[in-house]
mmCIF file of C-alpha atoms in Angstrom:
data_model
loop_
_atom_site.group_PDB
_atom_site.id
_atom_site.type_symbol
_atom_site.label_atom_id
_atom_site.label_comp_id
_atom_site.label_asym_id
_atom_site.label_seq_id
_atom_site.Cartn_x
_atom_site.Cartn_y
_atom_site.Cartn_z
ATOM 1 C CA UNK L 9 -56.226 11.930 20.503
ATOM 2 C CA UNK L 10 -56.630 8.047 20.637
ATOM 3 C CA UNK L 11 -54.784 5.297 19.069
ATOM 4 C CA UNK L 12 -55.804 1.453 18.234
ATOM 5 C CA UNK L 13 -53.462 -1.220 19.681
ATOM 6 C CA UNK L 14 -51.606 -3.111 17.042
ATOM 7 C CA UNK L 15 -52.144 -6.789 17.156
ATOM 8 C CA UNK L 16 -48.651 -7.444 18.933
ATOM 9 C CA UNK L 17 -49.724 -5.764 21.823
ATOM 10 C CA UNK L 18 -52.087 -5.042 24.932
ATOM 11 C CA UNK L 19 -52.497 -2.104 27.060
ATOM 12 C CA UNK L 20 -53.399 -3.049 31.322
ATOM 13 C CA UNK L 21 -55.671 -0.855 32.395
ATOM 14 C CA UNK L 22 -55.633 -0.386 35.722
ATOM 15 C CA UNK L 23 -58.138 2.002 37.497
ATOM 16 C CA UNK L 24 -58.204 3.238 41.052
ATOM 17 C CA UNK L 25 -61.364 5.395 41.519
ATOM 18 C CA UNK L 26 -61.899 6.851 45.167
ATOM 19 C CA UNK L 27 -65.460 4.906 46.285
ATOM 20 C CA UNK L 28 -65.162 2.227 43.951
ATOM 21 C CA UNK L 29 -65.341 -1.221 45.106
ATOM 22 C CA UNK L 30 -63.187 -2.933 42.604
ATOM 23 C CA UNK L 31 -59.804 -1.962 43.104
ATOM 24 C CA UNK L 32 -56.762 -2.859 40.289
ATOM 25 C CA UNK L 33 -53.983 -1.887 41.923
ATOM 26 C CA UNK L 34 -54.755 -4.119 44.328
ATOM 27 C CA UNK L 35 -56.212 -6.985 41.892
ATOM 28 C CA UNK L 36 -52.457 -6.284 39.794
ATOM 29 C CA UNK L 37 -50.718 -6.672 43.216
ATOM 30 C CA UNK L 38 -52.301 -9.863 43.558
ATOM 31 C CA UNK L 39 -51.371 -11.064 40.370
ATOM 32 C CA UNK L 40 -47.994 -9.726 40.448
ATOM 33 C CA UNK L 41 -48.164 -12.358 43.659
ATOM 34 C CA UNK L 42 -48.944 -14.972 41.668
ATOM 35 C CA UNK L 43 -47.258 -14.849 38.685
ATOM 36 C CA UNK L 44 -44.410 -12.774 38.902
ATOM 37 C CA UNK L 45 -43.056 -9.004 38.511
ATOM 38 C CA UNK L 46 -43.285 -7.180 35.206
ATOM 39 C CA UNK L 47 -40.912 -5.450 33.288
ATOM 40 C CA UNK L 48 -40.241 -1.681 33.662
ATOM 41 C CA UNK L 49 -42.844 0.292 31.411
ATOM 42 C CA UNK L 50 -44.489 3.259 30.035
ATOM 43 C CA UNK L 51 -47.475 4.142 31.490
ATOM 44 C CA UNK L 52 -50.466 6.249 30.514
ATOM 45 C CA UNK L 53 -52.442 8.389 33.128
ATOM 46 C CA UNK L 54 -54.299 11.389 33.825
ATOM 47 C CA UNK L 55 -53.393 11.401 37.559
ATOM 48 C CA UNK L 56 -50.068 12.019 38.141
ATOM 49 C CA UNK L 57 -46.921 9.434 38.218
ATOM 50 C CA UNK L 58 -47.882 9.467 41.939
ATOM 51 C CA UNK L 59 -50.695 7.420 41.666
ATOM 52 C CA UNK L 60 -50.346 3.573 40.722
ATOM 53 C CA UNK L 61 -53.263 3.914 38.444
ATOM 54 C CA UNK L 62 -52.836 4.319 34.697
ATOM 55 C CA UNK L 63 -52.300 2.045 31.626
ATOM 56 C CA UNK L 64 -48.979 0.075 31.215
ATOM 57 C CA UNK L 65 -47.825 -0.751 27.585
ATOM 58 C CA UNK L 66 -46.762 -4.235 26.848
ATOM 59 C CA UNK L 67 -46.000 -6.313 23.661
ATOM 60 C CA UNK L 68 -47.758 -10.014 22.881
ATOM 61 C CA UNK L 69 -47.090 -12.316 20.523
ATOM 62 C CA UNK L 70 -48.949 -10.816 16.878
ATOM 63 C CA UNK L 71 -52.634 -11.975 17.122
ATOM 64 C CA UNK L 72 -52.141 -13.166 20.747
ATOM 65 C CA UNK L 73 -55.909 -13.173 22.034
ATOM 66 C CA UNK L 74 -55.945 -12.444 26.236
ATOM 67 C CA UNK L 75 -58.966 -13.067 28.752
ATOM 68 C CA UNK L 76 -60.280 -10.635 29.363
ATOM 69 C CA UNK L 77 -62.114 -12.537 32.371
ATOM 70 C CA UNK L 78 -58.921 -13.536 34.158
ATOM 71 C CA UNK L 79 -58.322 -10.726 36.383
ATOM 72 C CA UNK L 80 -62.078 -11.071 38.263
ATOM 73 C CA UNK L 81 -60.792 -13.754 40.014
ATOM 74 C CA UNK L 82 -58.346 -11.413 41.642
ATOM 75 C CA UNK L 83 -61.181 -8.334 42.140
ATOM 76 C CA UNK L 84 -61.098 -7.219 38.940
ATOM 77 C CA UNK L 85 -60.612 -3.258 37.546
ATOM 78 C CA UNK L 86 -58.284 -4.213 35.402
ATOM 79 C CA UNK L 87 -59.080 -4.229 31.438
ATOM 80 C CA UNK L 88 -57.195 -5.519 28.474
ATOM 81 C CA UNK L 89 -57.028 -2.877 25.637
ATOM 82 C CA UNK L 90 -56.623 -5.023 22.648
ATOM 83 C CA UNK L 91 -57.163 -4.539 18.917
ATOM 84 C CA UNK L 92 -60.027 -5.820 18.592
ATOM 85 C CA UNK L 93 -61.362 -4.268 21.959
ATOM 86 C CA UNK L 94 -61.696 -0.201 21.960
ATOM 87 C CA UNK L 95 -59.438 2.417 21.480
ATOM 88 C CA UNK L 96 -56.597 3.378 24.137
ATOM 89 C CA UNK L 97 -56.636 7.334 25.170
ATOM 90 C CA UNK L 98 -53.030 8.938 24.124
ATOM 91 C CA UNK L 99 -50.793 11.840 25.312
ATOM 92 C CA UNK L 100 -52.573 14.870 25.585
ATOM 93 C CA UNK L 101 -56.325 13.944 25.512
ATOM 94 C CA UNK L 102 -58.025 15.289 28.473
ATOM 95 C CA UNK L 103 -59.510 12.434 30.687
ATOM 96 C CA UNK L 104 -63.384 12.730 30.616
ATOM 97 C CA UNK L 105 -63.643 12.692 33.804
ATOM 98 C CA UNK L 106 -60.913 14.671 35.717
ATOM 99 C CA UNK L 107 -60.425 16.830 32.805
ATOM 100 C CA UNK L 108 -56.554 16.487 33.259
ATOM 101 C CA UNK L 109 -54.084 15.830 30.483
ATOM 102 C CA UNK L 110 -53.384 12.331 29.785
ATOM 103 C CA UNK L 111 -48.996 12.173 30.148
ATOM 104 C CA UNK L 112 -46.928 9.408 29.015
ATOM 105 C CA UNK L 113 -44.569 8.468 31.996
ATOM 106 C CA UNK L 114 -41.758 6.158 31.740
ATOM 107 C CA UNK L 115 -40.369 3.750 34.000
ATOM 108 C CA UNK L 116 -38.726 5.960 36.097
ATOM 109 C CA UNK L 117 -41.666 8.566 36.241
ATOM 110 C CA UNK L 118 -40.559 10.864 34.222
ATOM 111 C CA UNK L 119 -42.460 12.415 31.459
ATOM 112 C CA UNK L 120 -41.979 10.801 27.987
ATOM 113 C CA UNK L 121 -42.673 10.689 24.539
ATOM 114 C CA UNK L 122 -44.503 7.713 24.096
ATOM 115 C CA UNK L 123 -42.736 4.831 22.700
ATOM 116 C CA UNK L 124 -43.146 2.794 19.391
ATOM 117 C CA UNK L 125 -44.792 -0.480 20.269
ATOM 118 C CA UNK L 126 -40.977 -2.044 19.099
ATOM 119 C CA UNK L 127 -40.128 -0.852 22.097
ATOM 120 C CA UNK L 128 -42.605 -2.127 24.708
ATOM 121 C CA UNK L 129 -41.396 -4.645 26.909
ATOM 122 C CA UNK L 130 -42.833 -7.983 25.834
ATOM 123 C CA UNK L 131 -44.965 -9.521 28.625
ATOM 124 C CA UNK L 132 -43.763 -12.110 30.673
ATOM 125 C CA UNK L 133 -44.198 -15.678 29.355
ATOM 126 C CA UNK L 134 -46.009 -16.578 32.774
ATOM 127 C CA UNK L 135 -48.704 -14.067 32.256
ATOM 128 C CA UNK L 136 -49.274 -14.384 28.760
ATOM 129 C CA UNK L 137 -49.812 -18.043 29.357
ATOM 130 C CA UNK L 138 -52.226 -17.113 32.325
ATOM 131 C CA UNK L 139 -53.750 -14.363 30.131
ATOM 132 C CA UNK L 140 -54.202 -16.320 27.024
ATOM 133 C CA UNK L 141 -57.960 -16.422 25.687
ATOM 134 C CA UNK L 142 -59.455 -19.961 24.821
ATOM 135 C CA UNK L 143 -60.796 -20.571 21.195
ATOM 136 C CA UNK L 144 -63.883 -18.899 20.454
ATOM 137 C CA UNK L 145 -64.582 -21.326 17.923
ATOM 138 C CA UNK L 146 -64.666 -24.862 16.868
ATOM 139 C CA UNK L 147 -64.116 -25.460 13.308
ATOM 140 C CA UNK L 148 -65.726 -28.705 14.128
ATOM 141 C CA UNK L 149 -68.921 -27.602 15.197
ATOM 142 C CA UNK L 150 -70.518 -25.667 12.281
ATOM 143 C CA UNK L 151 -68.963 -22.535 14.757
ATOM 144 C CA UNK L 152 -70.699 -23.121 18.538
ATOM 145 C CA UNK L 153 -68.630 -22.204 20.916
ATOM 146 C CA UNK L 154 -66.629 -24.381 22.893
ATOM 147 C CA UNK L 155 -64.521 -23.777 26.197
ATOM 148 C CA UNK L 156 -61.009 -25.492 26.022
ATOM 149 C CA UNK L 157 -59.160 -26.981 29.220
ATOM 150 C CA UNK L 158 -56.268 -25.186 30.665
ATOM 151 C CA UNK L 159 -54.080 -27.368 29.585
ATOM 152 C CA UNK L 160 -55.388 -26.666 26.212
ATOM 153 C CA UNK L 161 -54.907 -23.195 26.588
ATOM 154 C CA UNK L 162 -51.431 -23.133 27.543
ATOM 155 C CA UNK L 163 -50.510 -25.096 24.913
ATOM 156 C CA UNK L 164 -51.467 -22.593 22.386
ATOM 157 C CA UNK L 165 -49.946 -20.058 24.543
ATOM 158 C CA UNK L 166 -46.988 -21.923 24.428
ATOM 159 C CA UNK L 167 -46.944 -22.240 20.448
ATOM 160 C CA UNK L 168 -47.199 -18.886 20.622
ATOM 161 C CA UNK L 169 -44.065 -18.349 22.425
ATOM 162 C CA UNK L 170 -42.762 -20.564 20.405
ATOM 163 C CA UNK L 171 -43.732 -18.502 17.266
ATOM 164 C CA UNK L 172 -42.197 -15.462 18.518
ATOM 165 C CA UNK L 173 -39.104 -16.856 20.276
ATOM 166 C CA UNK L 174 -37.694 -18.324 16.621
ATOM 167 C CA UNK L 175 -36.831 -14.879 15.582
ATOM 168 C CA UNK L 176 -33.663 -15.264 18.428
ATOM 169 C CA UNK L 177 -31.312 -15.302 15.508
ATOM 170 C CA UNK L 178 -28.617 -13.648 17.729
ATOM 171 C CA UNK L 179 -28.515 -15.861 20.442
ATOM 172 C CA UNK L 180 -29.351 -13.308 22.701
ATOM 173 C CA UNK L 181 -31.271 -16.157 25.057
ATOM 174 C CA UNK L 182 -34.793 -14.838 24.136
ATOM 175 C CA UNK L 183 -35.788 -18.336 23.298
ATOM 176 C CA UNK L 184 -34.708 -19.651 26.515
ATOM 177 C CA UNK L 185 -36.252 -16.932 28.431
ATOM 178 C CA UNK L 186 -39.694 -17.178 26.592
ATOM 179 C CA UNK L 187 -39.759 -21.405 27.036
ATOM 180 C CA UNK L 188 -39.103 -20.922 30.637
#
């Protein structure tokens, strides 16, 4: 069993391997640092709930693009499962490697049924800033590919938040939180 991420959402995948160089629980550490804690989530492995390794479910603005490139900086073995990327494993496939079963764990570390992407928490607005992807393309330029500035980049981040945080009908402060 696999599954396709929807477009209002990303999977962190965040491997451990014994003799690897590259090390993501360290490189998420480090960015956990930097930009801030994450929000209690389900989380994907084959290992155990033991092990800090796995993939952790999140919700993004729909069509938010991420970086894929952003977590080198921090020593990398950490991927972005995205729509347009590859397909996510799923409870009960057996990891190619370990032969294990894949488990859905939630917060707490106990086994779950895996949630519907509704109820993913949505990533933090200081990592999907961080995370967002510059344009691919300029319009502009007959399609050549440009690189934007930062501050480019967090604008459209920001318009995404912005997007997503005008469905607060309720006042429950989700538009505040977001703009923070």
């Amino acid at each position: 069993p696999a599954f396709r991420v929807p477009s209002n959402a990303i999977i962190l995948d965040v491997d451990q391997k014994p003799g690897k160089t590259a090390d993501g629980v360290a490189t998420l550490r480090a960015v956990v640092a930097e930009l801030g804690p994450l929000p209690p989530t389900h989380r994907l492995t084959a290992h155990g709930c033991d092990q800090e390794s796995g993939r952790l479910l999140f919700r993004v603005p729909d069509g938010f693009r991420a970086d894929e490139s952003y977590f080198k900086r921090y020593g990398g073995a950490i991927d972005i499962i995205r729509m347009e990327h590859r397909y996510s494993m799923a409870p009960g496939d057996i990891h190619h490697v370990t032969g294990t079963e894949v488990v859905c764990y939630g917060p707490d570390c106990e086994v779950a049924d895996m949630p519907p992407v509704s109820e993913w928490p949505m990533l933090p607005a200081d990592w999907l800033m961080e995370l967002a992807a510059p344009d691919e393309v300029d319009s502009d330029t007959g399609g050549l590919e440009r690189v934007i500035s930062e501050r480019d980049a967090r604008a459209m981040a920001r318009n995404a938040l912005v997007r997503v945080s005008s469905h607060d009908t309720k006042g429950s402060g989700f538009r505040n939180t977001l703009l923070k």
